[in-house]
XYZ file of C-alpha atoms in Angstrom:
617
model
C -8.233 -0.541 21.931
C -8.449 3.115 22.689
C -5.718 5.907 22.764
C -3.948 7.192 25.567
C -2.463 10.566 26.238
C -0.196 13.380 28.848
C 0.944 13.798 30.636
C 0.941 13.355 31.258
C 2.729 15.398 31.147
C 1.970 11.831 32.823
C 2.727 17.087 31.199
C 0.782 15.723 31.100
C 1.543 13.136 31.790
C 3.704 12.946 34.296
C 4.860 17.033 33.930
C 4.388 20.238 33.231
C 3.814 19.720 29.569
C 4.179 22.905 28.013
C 4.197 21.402 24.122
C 0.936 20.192 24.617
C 1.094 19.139 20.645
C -1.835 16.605 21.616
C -4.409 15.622 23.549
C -5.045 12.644 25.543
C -6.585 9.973 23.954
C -4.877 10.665 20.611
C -3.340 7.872 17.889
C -2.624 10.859 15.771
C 0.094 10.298 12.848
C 1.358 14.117 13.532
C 4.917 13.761 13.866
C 6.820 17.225 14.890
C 9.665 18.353 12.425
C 12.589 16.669 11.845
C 11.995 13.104 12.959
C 14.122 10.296 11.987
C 13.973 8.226 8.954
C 13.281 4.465 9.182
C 15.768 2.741 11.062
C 16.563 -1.218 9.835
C 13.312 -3.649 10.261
C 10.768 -3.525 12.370
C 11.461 -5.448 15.639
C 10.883 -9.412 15.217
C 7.940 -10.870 17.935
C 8.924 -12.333 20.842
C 8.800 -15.959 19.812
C 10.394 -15.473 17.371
C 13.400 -14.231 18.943
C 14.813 -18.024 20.172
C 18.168 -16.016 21.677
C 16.728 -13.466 24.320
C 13.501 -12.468 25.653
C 11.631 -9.591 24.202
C 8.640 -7.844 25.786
C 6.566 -6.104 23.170
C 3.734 -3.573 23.960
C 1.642 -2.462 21.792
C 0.637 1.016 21.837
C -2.203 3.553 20.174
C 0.106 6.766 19.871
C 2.852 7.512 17.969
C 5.800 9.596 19.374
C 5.880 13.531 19.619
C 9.276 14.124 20.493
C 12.338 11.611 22.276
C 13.056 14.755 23.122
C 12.545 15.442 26.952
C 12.303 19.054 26.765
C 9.583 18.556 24.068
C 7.281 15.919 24.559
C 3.922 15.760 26.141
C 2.326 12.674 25.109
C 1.990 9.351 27.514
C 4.084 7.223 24.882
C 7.036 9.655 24.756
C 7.052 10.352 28.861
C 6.641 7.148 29.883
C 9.773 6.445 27.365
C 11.437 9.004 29.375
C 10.592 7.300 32.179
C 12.624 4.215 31.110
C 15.341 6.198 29.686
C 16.327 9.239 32.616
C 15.941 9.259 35.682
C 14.344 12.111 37.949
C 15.301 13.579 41.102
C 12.531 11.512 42.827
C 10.254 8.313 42.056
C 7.171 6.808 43.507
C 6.355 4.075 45.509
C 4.715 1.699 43.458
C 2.223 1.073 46.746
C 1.374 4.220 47.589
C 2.737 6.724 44.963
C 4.915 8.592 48.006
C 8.106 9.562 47.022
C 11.255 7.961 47.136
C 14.488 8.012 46.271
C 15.374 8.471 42.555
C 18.472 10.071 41.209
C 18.711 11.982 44.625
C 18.977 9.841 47.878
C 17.436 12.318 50.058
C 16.204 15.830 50.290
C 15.692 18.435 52.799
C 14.100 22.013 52.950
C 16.070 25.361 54.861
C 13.848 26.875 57.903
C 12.131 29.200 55.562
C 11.773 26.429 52.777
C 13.042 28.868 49.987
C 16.310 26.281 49.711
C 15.840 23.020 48.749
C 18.802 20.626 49.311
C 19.236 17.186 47.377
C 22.122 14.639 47.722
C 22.670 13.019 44.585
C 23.269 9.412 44.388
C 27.198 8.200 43.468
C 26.448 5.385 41.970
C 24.469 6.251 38.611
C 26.441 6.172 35.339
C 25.397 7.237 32.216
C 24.692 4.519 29.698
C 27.940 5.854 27.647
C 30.332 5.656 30.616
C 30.544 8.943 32.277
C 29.144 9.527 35.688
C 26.311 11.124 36.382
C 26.292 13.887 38.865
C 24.808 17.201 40.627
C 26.005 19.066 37.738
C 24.010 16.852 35.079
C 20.607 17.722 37.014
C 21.688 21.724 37.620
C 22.025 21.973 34.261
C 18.845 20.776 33.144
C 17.181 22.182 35.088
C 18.919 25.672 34.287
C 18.504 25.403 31.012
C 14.845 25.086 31.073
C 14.935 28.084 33.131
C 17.468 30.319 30.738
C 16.001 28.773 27.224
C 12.091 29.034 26.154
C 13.138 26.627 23.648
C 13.780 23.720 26.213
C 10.834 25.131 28.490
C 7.842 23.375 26.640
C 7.559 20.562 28.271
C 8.828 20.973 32.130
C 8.915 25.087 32.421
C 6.126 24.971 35.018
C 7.948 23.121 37.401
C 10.763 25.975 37.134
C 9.410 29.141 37.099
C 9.295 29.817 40.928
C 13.128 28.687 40.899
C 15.807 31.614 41.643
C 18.760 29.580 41.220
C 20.592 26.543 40.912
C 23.749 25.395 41.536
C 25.327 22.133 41.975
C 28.500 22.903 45.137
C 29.450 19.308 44.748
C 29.431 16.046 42.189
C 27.062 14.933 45.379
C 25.123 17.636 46.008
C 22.163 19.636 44.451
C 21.119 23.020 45.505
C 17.834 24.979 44.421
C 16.572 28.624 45.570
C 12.992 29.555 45.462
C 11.255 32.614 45.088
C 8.784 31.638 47.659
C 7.461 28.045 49.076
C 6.513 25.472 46.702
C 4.530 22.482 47.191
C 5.960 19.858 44.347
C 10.238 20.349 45.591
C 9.882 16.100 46.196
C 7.863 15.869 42.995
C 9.565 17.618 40.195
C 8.911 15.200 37.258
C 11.980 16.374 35.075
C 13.500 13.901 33.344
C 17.528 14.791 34.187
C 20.069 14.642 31.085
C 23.880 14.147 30.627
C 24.863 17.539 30.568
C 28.286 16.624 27.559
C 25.594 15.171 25.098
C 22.727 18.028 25.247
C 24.928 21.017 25.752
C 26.099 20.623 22.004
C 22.804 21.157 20.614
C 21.592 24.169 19.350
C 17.665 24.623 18.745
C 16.113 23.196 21.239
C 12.276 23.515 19.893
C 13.934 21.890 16.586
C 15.801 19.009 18.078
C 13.505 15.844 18.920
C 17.228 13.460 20.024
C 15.607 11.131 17.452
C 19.344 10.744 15.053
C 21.883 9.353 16.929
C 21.456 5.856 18.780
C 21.663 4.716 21.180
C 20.476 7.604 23.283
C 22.754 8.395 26.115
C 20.921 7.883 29.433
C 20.752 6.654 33.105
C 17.372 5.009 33.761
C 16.996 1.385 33.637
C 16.810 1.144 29.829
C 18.529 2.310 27.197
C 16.723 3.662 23.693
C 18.331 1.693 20.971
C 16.163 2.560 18.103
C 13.355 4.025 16.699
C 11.029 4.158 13.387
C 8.149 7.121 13.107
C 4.893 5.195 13.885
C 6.311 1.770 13.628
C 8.389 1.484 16.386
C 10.784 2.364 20.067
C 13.341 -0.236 20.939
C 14.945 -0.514 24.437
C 17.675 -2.820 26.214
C 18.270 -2.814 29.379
C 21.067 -0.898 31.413
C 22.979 -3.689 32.954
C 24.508 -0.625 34.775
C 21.397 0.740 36.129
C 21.300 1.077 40.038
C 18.333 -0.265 41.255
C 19.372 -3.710 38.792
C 18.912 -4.614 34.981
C 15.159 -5.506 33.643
C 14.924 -8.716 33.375
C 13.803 -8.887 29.689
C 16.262 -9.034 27.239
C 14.189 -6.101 25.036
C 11.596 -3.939 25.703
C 9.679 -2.847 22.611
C 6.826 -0.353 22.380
C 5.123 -1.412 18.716
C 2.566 1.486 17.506
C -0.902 -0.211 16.388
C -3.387 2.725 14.574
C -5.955 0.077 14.679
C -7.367 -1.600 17.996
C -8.577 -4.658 16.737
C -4.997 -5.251 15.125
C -3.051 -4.801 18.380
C -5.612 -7.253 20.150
C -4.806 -9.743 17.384
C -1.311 -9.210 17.321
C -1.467 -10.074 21.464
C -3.856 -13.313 20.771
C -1.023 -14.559 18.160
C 1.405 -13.511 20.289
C 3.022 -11.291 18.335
C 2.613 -8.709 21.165
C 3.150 -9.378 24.906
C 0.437 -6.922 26.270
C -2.289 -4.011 24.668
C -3.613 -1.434 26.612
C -6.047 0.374 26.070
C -9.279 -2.181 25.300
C -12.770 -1.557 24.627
C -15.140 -4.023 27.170
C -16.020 -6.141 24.215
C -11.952 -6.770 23.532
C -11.865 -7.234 27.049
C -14.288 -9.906 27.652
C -13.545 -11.587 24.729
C -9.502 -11.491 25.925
C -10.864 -13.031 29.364
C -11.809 -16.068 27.935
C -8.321 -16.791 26.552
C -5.766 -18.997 27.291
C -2.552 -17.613 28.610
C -3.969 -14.116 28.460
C -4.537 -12.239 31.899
C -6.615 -8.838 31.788
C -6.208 -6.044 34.094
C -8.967 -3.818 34.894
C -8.478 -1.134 37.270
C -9.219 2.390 38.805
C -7.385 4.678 36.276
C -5.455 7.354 36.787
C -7.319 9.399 33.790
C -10.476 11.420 33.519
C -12.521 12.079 30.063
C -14.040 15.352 29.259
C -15.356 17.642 26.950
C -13.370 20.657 26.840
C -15.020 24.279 25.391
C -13.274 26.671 23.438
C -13.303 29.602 25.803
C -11.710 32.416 22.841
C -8.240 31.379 21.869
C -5.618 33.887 23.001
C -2.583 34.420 24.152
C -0.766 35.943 27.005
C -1.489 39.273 26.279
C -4.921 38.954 25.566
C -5.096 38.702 21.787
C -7.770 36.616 19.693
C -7.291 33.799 17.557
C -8.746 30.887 16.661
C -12.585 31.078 15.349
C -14.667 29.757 18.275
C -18.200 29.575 18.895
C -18.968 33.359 20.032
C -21.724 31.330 22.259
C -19.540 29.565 23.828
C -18.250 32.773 26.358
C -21.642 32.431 27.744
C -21.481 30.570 30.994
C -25.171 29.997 31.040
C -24.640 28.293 27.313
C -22.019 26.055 28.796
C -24.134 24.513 31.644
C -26.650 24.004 29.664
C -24.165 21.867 27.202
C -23.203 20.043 29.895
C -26.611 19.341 31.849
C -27.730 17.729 28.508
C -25.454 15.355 28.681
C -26.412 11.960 30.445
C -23.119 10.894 32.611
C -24.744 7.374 33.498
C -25.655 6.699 30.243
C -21.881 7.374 28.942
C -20.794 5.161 31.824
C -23.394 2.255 31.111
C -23.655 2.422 27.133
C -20.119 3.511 26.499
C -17.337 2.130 28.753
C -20.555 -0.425 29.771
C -19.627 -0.493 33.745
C -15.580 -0.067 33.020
C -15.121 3.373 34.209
C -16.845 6.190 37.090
C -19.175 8.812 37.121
C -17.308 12.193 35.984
C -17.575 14.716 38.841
C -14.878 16.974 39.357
C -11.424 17.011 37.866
C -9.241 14.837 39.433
C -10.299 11.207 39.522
C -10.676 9.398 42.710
C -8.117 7.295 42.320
C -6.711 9.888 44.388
C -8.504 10.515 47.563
C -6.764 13.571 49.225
C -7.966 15.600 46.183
C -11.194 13.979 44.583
C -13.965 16.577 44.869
C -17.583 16.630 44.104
C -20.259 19.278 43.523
C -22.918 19.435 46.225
C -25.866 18.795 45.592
C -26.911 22.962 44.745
C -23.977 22.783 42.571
C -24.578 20.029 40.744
C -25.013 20.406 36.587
C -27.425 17.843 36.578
C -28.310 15.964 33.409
C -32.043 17.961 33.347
C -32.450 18.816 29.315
C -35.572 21.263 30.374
C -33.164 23.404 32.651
C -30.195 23.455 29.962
C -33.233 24.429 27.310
C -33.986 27.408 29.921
C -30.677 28.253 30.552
C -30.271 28.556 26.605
C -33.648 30.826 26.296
C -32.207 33.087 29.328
C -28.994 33.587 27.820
C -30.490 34.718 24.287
C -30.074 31.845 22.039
C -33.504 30.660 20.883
C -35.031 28.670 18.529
C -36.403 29.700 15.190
C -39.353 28.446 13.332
C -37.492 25.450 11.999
C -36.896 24.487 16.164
C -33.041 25.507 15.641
C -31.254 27.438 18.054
C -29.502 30.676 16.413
C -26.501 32.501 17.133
C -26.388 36.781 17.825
C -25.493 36.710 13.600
C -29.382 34.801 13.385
C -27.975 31.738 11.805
C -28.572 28.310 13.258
C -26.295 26.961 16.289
C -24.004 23.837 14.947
C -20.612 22.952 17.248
C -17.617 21.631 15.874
C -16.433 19.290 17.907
C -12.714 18.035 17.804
C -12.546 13.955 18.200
C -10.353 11.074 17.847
C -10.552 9.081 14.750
C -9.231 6.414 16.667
C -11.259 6.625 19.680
C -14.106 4.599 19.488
C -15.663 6.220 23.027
C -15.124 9.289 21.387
C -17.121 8.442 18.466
C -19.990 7.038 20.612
C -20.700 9.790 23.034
C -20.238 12.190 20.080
C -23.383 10.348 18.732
C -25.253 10.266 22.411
C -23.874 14.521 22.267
C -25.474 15.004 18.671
C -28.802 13.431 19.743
C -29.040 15.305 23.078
C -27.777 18.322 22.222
C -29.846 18.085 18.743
C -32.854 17.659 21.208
C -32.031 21.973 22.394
C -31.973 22.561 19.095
C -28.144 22.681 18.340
C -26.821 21.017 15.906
C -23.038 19.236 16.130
C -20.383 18.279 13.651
C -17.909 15.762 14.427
C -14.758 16.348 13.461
C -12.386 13.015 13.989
C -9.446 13.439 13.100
C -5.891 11.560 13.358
C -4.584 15.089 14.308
C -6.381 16.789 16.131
C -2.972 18.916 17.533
C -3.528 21.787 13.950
C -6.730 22.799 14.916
C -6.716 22.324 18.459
C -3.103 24.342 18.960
C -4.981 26.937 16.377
C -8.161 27.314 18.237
C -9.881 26.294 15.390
C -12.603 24.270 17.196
C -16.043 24.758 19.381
C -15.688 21.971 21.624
C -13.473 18.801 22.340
C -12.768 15.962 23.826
C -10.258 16.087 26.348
C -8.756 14.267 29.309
C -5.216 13.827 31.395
C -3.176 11.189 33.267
C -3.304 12.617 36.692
C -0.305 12.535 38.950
C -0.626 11.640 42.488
C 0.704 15.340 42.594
C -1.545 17.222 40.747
C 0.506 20.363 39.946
C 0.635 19.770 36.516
C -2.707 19.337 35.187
C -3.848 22.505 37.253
C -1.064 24.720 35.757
C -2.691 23.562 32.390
C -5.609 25.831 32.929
C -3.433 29.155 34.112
C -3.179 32.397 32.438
C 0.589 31.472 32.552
C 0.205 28.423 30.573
C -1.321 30.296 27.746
C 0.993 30.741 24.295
C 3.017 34.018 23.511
C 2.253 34.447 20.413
C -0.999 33.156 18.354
C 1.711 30.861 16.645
C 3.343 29.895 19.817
C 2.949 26.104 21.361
C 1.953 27.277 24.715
C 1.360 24.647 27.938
C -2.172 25.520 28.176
C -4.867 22.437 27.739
C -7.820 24.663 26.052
C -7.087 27.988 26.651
C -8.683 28.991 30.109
C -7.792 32.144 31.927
C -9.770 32.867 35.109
C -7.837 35.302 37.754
C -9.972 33.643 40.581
C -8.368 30.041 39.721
C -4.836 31.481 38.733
C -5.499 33.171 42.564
C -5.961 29.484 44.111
C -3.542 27.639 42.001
C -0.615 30.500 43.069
C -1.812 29.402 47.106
C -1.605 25.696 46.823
C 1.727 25.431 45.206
C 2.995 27.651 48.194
C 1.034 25.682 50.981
C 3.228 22.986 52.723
C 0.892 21.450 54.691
C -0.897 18.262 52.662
C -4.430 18.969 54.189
C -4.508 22.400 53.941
C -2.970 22.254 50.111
C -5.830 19.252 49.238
C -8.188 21.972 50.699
C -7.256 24.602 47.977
C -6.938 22.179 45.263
C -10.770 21.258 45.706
C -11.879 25.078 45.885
C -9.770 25.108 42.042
C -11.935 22.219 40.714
C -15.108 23.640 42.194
C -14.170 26.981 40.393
C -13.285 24.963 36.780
C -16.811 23.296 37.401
C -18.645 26.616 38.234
C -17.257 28.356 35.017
C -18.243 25.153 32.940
C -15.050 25.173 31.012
C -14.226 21.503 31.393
C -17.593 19.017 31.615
C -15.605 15.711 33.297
C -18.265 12.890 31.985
C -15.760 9.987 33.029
C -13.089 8.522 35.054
C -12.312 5.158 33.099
C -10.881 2.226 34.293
C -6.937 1.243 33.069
C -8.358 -2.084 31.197
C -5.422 -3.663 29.420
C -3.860 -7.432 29.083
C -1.331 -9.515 28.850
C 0.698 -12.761 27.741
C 1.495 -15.004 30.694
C 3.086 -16.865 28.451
C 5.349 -14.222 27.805
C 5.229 -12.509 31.109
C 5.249 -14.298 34.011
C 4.846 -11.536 36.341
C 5.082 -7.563 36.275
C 4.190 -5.045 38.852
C 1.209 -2.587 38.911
C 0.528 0.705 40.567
C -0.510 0.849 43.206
C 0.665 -2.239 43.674
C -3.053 -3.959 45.186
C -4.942 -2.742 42.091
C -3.565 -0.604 40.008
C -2.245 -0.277 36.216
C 0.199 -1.698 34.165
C 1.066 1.148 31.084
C 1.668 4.547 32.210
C 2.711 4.437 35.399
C 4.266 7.016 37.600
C 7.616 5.514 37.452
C 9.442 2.389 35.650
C 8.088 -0.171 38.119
C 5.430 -2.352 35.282
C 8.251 -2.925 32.575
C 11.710 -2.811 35.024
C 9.901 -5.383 37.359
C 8.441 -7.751 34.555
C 9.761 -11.338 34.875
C 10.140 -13.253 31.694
C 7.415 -16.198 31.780
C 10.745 -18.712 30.412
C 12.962 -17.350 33.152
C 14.543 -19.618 36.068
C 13.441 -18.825 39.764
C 17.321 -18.213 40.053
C 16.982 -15.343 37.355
C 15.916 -13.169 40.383
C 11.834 -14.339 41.431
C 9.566 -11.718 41.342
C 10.110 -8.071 39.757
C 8.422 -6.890 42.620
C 11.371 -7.623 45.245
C 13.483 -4.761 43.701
C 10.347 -2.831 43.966
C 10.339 -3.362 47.616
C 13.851 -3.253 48.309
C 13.915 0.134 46.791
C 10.286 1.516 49.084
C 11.461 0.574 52.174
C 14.942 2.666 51.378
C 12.839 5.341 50.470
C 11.005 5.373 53.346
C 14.184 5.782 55.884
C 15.134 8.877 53.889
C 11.346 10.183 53.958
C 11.042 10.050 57.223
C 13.617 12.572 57.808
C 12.575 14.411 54.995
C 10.045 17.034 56.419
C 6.225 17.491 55.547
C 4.800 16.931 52.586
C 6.259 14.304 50.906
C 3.609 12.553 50.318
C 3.182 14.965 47.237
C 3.852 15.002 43.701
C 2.671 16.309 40.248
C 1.845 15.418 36.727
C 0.263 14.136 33.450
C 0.770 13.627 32.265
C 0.207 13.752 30.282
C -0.419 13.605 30.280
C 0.319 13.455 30.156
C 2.723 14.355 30.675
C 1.736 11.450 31.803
């Protein structure tokens, strides 16, 4: 079973993740500071459970933060997802927004004021209603406090004001245009629980349960790697889940999780390897997805740590700044051998950086652009840019000593560890030798720029704000001890230039023009070598679940989605026909609302941010 991200944020993702305390792909143990003792015993497995109906998923990443101002990893948003709701959600078909906490939203003339009419009908899960003034709040504080900024402060920095006239009604004032207004993926808290707390970078909400909030579940517990409980909120809008318990079980190990899903101890894994996966598809009351994913791999280079204002950290590869040395990394490696060898048919060619999964902004080099796999051309491209080989057929660096990368994996990542061994035999080939470093937590070296190269990748949203920002001066830390929101440290005026025009540009095909010239740029400057775009291949109980929704809803995934659709649409396998049919009626119910309120929405809104995290999402 491999890891997931971001991310996000996905931030990243879905949002702008500025604590990007780890990378996609990551079953790290890293827990920040202050996280919350064990909490009672670990959840019981559905069967066992003879008085309600329990959907377990097992998972490959433990949780950053249950804080939403903090987190960036896919686990933690995706919580979020469950647990707050945002101004706007996604169409499960189509990933256009729709109505979410706001009912409908409308630009002025000179679209520098945004106007949103908040729904009446959501309660918090303690009572209180939920209003305007819960989401002008939020959002203000992320603007007034760096503390709450990590994880959503790009979507707010081009925001003048906000104000909230009305319990209904939600007002925001730009400095100029921006793209994302129907795709701000900020998770919107009660305003009387978070204005009593104090440190914001300190406080991960991981103490007191349950956890006040007004999505469609509500966070009941919680055990560092072990553990995140959920009921649902009977109370919730759009109607309860249908399980009686949602919980998210961590699993370090793959092969457990699989296991644990054969014995039913689990109700679905994501994640799998193609030999879990064919060996799931021959199972009885197991059903495997495999779909286009929303994710791309890569293999990120240490470009010189710094921060904002230009100072060093970190000990990089000095090679490294060369852009010659970079192709040449990257046209040794062998993308259809990674595709056939490694994810063996379950994922796409790496091209550019966002996956095409998402057609409006999927780019590819032509063919004079390409970085080919050619290993004479990248041993060239090494002798032109100074770095030869010695007697003993090693490369050397300007200090004369032999050429050997650190490069930053997974431990848990079995793809990882595989193309690191393709990397060490082609790159060995040039005469450079590499070091993998796999690691649990790769976040301390990573976040110190203690690393040459590593491997990298995002959730992409069907907005892909997000994972650009990643890659802006902007997103860069403050200080060399700072958690800043930037992915691997990239600074390049000429990209910061294009990402500043396409979050002002309104009009979709003009913006999907500008977003393609930015990937063509981060694949000209050889910062980011995409090798992958692999498939969402996870499974499931039908036993357990009789049916759940994907995104998109033809052929999509399951875990991670851009919204709550998978988990508030699954239908207990047990449950009666009168228990409500399909999850995906509510699904539809809410779409075709959405799309009355789009259509007088204006242009755009067919747009939307990130990973998320990858991250966030």
């Amino acid at each position: 079973m491999n890891t997931q991200d971001q991310h996000g944020r996905a931030r990243p993702g879905p949002r702008g993740r500025r604590s990007r305390t780890l990378r996609f792909g990551t079953a790290a143990l890293m827990l920040w500071a202050g996280l919350a003792t064990p909490l009672g015993p670990a959840p019981q497995r559905a069967e066992a459970a003879e008085d309600k109906q329990v959907l377990t998923v097992a998972v490959a990443q433990s949780v950053d933060s249950l804080s939403p101002f903090l987190a960036s990893r896919l686990v933690s948003t995706s919580i979020h997802r469950l647990t707050y709701e945002y101004l706007t959600n996604y169409d499960p078909k189509d990933a256009r927004p729709i109505p979410g906490f706001a009912t409908k939203w409308s630009p002025s003339a000179d679209k520098l004021t945004w106007t949103y009419t908040i729904r009446s009908d959501s309660t918090w899960s303690d009572g209180k209603k939920a209003t305007a003034e819960d989401a002008a709040w939020t959002f203000n504080k992320i603007m007034t406090d760096e503390g709450a900024a990590p994880a959503n402060g790009s979507y707010v920095t081009n925001f003048r004001k906000v104000t909230a006239p009305s319990p209904t009604k939600l007002v925001i004032e730009l400095k100029k245009p921006q793209a994302t207004m129907a795709a701000l993926d900020v998770p919107i808290v009660p305003k009387h629980i978070w204005e009593k707390v104090g440190d914001f970078s300190e406080f991960n909400n991981d103490k007191t349960f349950p956890i006040v909030g007004n999505g469609p579940f509500v966070l009941t517990g919680y055990k560092p790697d072990s553990y995140v409980r959920l009921k649902p909120n009977k109370d919730f809008w759009r109607g309860a889940p249908k399980f009686d318990e949602l919980v998210f079980r961590y699993y370090k190990d793959g092969d457990a999780a699989v296991a644990a899903l054969q014995k039913g101890e689990v109700s679905f894994v994501q994640g799998l390897t193609p030999a879990q996966a064919a060996a799931l598809e021959k199972q009885k009351n197991i059903k495997v997805n495999d779909a286009p994913g929303r994710r791309f791999y890569a293999l990120a280079t240490n470009p010189g740590a710094r921060t904002k204002d230009g100072e060093r950290f970190g000990d990089g590869h000095e090679s490294l700044l060369d852009e010659k040395v970079r192709h040449a990394l990257f046209m040794a490696v062998d993308r259809e051998t990674i595709i056939d060898k490694v994810f063996q048919g379950h994922a796409v060619k790496g091209e550019g950086y966002i996956p095409p999964r998402f057609p409006q902004y999927f780019w590819k080099p032509s063919a004079g652009q390409e970085l080919a796999h050619d290993p004479a051309k990248a041993a060239q491209l090494l002798d032109e840019a100074g770095y030869r080989k010695n007697g003993d057929g090693k490369r050397v660096g300007k200090d004369g000593k032999p050429i050997n990368y650190r490069v930053l994996c997974h431990a848990t990542d079995p793809n990882d560890k595989a193309v690191g061994q393709y990397l060490t035999e082609w790159w060995g080939e040039l005469g450079i030798g590499v070091t993998l470093n796999c690691l649990d937590n790769v976040s301390d070296p990573w976040l110190a720029g203690t690393y040459d190269l590593a491997f990298d990748g995002w959730s992409v949203n069907p907005d892909p704000d997000f994972v650009l920002s990643i890659h802006t001066c902007a997103a860069l830390p403050t200080t060399p001890d700072a958690i800043g929101a930037t992915d691997n440290f990239i600074c390049d005026k000429k990209y910061d230039d294009l990402y500043a025009q396409q979050l002002a540009e309104y009009d979709p095909a003009r913006r999907a023009e500008i977003v393609k010239r930015m990937e063509s740029r981060l694949y000209d400057t050889g910062y980011m070598n995409v090798m992958a775009y692999p498939n969402a291949v996870e499974a499931y109980r039908t036993d357990q679940i009789k049916s759940i929704e994907t995104m998109p809803s033809d052929a999509g995934n399951i875990y991670g989605q851009d919204g709550y659709w998978s988990w508030w649409s699954a239908v207990p396998a047990a449950a009666e026909e009168s228990s409500g049919g399909s999850g995906s009626t509510g699904v539809v119910v809410g779409v075709v609302a959405g799309v009355v309120v789009l259509a007088g929405a204006g242009v755009f809104l067919a747009m939307r941010r990130r990973s998320t995290a990858d991250d966030r999402e």
